[in-house]
C-alpha positions in Angstrom: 279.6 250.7 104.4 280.8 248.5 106.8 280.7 248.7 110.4 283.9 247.0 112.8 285.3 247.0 115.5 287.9 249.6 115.0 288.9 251.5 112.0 292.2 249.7 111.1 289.7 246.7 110.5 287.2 248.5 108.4 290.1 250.0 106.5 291.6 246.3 106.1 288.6 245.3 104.7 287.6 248.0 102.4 291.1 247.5 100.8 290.9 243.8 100.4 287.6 244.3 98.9 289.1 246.5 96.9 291.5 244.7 95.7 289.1 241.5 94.9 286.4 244.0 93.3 284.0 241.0 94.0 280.5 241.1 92.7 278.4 240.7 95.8 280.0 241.6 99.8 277.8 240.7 102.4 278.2 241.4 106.1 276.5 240.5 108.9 276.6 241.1 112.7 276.5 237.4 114.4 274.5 237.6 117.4 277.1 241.1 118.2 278.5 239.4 121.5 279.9 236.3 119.5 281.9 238.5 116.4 281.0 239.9 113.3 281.4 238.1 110.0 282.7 239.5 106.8 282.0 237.1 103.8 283.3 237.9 100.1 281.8 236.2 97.4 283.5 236.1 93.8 282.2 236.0 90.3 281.4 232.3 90.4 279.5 233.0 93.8 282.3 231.1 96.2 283.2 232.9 99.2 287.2 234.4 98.3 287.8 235.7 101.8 285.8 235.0 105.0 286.8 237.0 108.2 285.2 236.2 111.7 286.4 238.7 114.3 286.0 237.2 117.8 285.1 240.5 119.8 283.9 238.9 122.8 286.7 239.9 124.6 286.0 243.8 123.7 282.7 243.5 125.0 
């Protein structure tokens, strides 16, 4: 599962996922002190919903 910032994120996410049942989710930390980047890909293998979180500022 997915790991964010704070739960409220996490939850967003899991719902929206939910809600798009895409094929494929893919999430990756990008270098941890710039944000982390949720991408979810549909059927046809476009992105539907990309998040960045800029948690620079938590750090």
């Amino acid at each position: 599962y997915l790991y964010t910032p704070d739960g409220e994120q996490k939850s967003r996410w899991i719902q929206m996922i939910r809600d798009k049942k895409p094929d494929q989710v893919e999430a990756g930390c990008s270098e941890c002190c710039q944000g982390i980047l949720l991408r979810v890909l549909g059927k046809s293998g476009d992105a539907v919903y990309d998040y960045f979180e800029d948690i620079a500022r938590e750090v």
